[in-house]
CSV table of C-alpha atoms in Angstrom, one decimal:
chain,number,residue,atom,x,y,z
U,22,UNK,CA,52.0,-48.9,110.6
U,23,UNK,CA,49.7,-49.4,113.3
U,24,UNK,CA,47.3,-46.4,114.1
U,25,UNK,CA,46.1,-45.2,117.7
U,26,UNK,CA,42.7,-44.1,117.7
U,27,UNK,CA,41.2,-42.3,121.3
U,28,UNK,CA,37.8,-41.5,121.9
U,29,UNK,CA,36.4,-39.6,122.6
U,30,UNK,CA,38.4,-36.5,122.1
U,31,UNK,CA,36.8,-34.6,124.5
U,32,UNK,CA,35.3,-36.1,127.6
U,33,UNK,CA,32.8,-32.9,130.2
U,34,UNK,CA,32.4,-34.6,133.7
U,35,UNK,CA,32.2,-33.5,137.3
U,36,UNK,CA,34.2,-33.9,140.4
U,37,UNK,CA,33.5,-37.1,142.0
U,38,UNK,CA,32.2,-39.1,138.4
U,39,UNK,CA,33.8,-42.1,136.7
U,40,UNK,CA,35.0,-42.0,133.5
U,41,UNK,CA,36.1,-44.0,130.9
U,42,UNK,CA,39.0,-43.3,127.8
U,43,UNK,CA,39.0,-45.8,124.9
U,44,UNK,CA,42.2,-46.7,122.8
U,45,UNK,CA,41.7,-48.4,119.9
U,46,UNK,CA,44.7,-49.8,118.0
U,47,UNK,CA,44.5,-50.7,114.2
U,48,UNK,CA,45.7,-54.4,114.5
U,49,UNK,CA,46.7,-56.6,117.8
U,50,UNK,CA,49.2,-55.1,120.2
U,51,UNK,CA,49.0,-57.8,122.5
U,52,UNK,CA,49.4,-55.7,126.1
U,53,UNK,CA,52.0,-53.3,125.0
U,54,UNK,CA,50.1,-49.7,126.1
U,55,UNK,CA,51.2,-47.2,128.1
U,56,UNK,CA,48.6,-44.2,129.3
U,57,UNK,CA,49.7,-40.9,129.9
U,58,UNK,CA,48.5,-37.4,131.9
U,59,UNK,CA,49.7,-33.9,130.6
U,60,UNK,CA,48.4,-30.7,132.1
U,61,UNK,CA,49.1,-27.8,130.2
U,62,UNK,CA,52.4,-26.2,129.6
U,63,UNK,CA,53.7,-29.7,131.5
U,64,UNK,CA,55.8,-32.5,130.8
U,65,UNK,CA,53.4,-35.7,130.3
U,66,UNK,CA,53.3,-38.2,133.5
U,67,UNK,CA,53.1,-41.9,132.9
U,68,UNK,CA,50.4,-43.6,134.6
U,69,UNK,CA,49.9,-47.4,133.3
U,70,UNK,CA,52.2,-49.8,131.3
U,71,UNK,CA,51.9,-52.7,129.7
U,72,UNK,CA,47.7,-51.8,129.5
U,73,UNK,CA,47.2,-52.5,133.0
U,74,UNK,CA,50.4,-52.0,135.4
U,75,UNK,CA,49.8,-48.8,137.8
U,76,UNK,CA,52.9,-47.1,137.8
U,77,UNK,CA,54.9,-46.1,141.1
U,78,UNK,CA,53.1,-43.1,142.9
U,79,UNK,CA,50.0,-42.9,140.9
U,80,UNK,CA,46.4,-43.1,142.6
U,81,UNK,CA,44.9,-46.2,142.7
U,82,UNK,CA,41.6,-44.1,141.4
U,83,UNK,CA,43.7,-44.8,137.8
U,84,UNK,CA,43.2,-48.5,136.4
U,85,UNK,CA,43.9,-49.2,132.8
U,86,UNK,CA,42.6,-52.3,131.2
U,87,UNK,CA,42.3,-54.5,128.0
U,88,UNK,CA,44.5,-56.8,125.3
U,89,UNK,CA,44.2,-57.3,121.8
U,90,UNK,CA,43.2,-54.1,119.9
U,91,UNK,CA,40.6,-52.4,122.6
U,92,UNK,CA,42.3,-50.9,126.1
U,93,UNK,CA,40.3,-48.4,128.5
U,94,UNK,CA,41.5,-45.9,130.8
U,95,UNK,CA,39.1,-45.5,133.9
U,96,UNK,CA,39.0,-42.8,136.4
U,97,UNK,CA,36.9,-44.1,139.9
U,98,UNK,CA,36.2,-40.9,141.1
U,99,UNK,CA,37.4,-38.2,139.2
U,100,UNK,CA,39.4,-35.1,141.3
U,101,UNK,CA,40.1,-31.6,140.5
U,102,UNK,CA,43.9,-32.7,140.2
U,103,UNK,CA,42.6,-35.1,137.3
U,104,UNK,CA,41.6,-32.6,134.5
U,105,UNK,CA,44.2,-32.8,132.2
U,106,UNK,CA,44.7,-34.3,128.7
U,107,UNK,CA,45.8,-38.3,128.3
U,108,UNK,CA,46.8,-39.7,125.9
U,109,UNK,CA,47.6,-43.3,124.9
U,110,UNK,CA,50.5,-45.0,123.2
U,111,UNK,CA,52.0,-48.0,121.9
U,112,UNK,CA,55.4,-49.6,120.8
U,113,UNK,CA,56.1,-51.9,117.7
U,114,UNK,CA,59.0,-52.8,115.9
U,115,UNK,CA,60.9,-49.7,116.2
U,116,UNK,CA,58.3,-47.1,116.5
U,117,UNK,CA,56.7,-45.6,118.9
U,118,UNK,CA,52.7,-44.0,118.2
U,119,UNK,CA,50.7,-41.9,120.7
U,120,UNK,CA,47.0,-41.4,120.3
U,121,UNK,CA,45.5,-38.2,119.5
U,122,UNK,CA,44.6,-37.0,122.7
U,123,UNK,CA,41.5,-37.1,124.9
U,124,UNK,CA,40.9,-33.7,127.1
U,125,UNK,CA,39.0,-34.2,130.5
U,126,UNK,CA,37.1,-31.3,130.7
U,127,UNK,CA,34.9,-29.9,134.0
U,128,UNK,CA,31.2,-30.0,133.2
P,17,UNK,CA,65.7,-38.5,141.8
P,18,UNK,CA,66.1,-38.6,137.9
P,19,UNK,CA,66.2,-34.8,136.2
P,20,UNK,CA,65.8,-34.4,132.7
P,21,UNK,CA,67.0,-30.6,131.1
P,22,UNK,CA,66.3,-30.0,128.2
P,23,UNK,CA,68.4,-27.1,126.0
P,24,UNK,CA,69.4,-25.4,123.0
P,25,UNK,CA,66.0,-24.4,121.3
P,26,UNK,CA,64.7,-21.3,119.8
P,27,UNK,CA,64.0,-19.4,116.7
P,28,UNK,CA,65.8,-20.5,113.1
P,29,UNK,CA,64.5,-19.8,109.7
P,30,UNK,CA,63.1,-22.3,107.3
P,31,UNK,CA,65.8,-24.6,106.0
P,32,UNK,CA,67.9,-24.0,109.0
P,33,UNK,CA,69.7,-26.5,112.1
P,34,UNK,CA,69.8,-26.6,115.0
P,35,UNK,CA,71.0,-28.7,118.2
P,36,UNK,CA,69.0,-29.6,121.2
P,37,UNK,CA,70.8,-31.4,124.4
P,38,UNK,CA,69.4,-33.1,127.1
P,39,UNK,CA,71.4,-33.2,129.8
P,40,UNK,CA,70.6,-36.5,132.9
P,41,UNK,CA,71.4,-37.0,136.1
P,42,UNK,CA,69.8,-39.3,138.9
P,43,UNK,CA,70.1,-42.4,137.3
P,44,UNK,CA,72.7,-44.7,135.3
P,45,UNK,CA,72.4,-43.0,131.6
P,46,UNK,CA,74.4,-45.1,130.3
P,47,UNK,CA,72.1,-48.1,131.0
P,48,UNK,CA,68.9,-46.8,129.3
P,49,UNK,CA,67.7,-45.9,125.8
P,50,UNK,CA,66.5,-42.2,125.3
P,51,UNK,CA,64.0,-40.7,123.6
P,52,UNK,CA,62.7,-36.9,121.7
P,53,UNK,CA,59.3,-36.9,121.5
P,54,UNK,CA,58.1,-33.1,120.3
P,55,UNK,CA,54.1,-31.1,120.6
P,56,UNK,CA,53.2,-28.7,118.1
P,57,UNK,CA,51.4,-25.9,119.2
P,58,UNK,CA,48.1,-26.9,120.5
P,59,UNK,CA,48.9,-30.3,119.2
P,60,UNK,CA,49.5,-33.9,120.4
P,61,UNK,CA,52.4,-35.8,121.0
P,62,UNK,CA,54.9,-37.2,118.4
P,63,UNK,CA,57.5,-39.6,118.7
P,64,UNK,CA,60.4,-38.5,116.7
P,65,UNK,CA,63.4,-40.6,117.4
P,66,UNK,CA,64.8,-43.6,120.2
P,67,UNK,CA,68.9,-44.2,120.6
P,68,UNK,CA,69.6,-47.7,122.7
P,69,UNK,CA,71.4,-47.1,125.7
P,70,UNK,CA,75.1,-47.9,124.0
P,71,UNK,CA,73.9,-45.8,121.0
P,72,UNK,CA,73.6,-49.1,118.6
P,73,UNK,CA,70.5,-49.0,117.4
P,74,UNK,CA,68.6,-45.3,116.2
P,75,UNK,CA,65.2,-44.9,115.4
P,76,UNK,CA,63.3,-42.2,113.9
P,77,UNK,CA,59.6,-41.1,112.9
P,78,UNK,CA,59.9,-41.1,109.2
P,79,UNK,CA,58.7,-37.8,109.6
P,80,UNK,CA,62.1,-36.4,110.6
P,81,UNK,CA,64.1,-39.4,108.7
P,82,UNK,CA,67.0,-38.3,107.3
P,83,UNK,CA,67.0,-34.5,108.2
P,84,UNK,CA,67.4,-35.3,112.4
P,85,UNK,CA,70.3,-37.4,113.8
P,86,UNK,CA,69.9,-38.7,117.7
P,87,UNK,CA,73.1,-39.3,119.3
P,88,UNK,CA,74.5,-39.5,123.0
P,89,UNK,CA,77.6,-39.1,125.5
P,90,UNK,CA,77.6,-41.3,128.1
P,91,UNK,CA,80.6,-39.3,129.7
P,92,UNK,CA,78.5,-36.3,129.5
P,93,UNK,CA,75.3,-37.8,130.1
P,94,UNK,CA,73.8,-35.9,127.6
P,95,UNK,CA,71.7,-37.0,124.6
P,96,UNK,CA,71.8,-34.7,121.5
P,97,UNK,CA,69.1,-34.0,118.5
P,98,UNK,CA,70.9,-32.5,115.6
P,99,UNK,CA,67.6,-31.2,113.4
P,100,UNK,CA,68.8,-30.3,109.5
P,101,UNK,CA,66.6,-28.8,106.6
P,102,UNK,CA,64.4,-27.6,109.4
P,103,UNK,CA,60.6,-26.7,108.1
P,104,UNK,CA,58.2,-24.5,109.5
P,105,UNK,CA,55.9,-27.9,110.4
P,106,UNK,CA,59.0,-28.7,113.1
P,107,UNK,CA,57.6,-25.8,115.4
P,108,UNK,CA,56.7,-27.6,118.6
P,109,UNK,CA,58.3,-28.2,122.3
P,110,UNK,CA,60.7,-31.0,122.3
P,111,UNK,CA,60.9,-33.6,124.9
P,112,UNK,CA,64.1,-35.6,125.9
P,113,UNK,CA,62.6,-38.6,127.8
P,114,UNK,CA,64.4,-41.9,129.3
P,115,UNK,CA,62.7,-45.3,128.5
P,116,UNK,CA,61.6,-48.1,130.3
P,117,UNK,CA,59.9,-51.5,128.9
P,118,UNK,CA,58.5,-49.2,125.6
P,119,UNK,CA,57.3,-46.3,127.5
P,120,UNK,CA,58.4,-43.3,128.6
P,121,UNK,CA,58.9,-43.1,132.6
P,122,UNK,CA,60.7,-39.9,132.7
P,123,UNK,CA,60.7,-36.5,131.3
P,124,UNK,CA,62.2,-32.9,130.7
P,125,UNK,CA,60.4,-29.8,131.0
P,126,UNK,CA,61.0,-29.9,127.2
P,127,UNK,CA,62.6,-26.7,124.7
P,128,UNK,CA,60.9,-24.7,122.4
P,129,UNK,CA,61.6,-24.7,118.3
P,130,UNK,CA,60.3,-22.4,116.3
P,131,UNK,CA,60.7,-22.4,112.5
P,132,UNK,CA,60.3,-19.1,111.2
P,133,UNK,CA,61.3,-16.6,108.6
């Protein structure tokens, strides 16, 4: 099975920085990531597919990027609206993986 | 615009079942594959089982193989997760969620399961 691996799992950063989530997969997934926000006690929000496709409605602030086995997240300017927890996730042959989570905290 | 509701959870003892349902509207059901994906407390997500859109194919985690069974009605637009031989490591809020290209575009507000004696 192929494993997900975020970094880092916690992430402290201020209103206006950019930041940058890893996802690391175990062998080549070729573009097939997806990148999620949840907030607490919420449903999770998709934000990127296939590693760099903005979904509909989402801020351009949001950019996802990579191929292979490395794909990054990136936040331009990071808002109050945008502390939450994402998470990454992958499909293959019949199973779907997340990653474990990294939480945007404010510094 | 597509709704997602989520039902049926709540507290059963160790060993127990239960149903959940997911009940759609908003969009074609019967056109799109469907997915549970569940959150321990405190926890991550965890993919636990896909149905095609015609009800063809089913996946599952192996964590849940052969103890949960996805199904659907597409004349009731409702998906169903029958959970058997539940443990106390099944505690979590489940999602219903419709799929798109491998991910997951939309989801419920999700139902809580609590395994319990």
């Amino acid at each position: 099975d192929i494993q997900m691996t975020q970094s880092p799992s916690t992430l402290s950063a201020s209103v206006g920085d950019r930041v940058t989530i890893t996802c690391r997969a175990s062998q080549s997934i070729s573009s097939w990531l997806a990148w999620y926000q949840q907030k607490p006690g919420k449903a999770p929000n998709l934000l990127i597919y296939k590693a760099s496709s903005l979904e509909s409605g989402v801020p351009s602030r949001f950019g996802g990027s990579g191929s292979g086995t490395e794909f990054t997240l990136s936040l331009s300017s990071l808002q109050p609206d945008d502390f939450a927890t994402y998470y990454c996730q992958h499909y293959n042959s019949s199973s779907w993986t997340f990653g474990q989570g990294t939480k945007v905290e404010i510094k | 615009q597509v709704q997602l509701v989520e039902s049926g959870g709540g507290v059963v003892q160790p060993g127990g079942s239960l149903r959940l349902s997911c009940a759609a509207s908003g969009f074609t059901f019967s056109s799109y594959g469907m997915h549970w994906v569940r959150q321990a407390p405190g926890k991550g997500l965890e993919w636990v089982a896909f149905i095609r859109y015609d009800g063809s194919d089913k996946y599952y985690a192996d964590s849940v193989k052969g103890r949960f069974t996805i199904s659907r009605d597409n004349s009731k637009n409702t998906l169903y997760l029958q959970m058997n031989s539940l443990r106390a490591e099944d505690t979590a809020v489940y999602y219903c969620a419709k799929e798109r290209s491998s991910t997951m575009d939309y989801w419920g507000q999700g139902t809580l399961v609590t395994v319990s004696s």
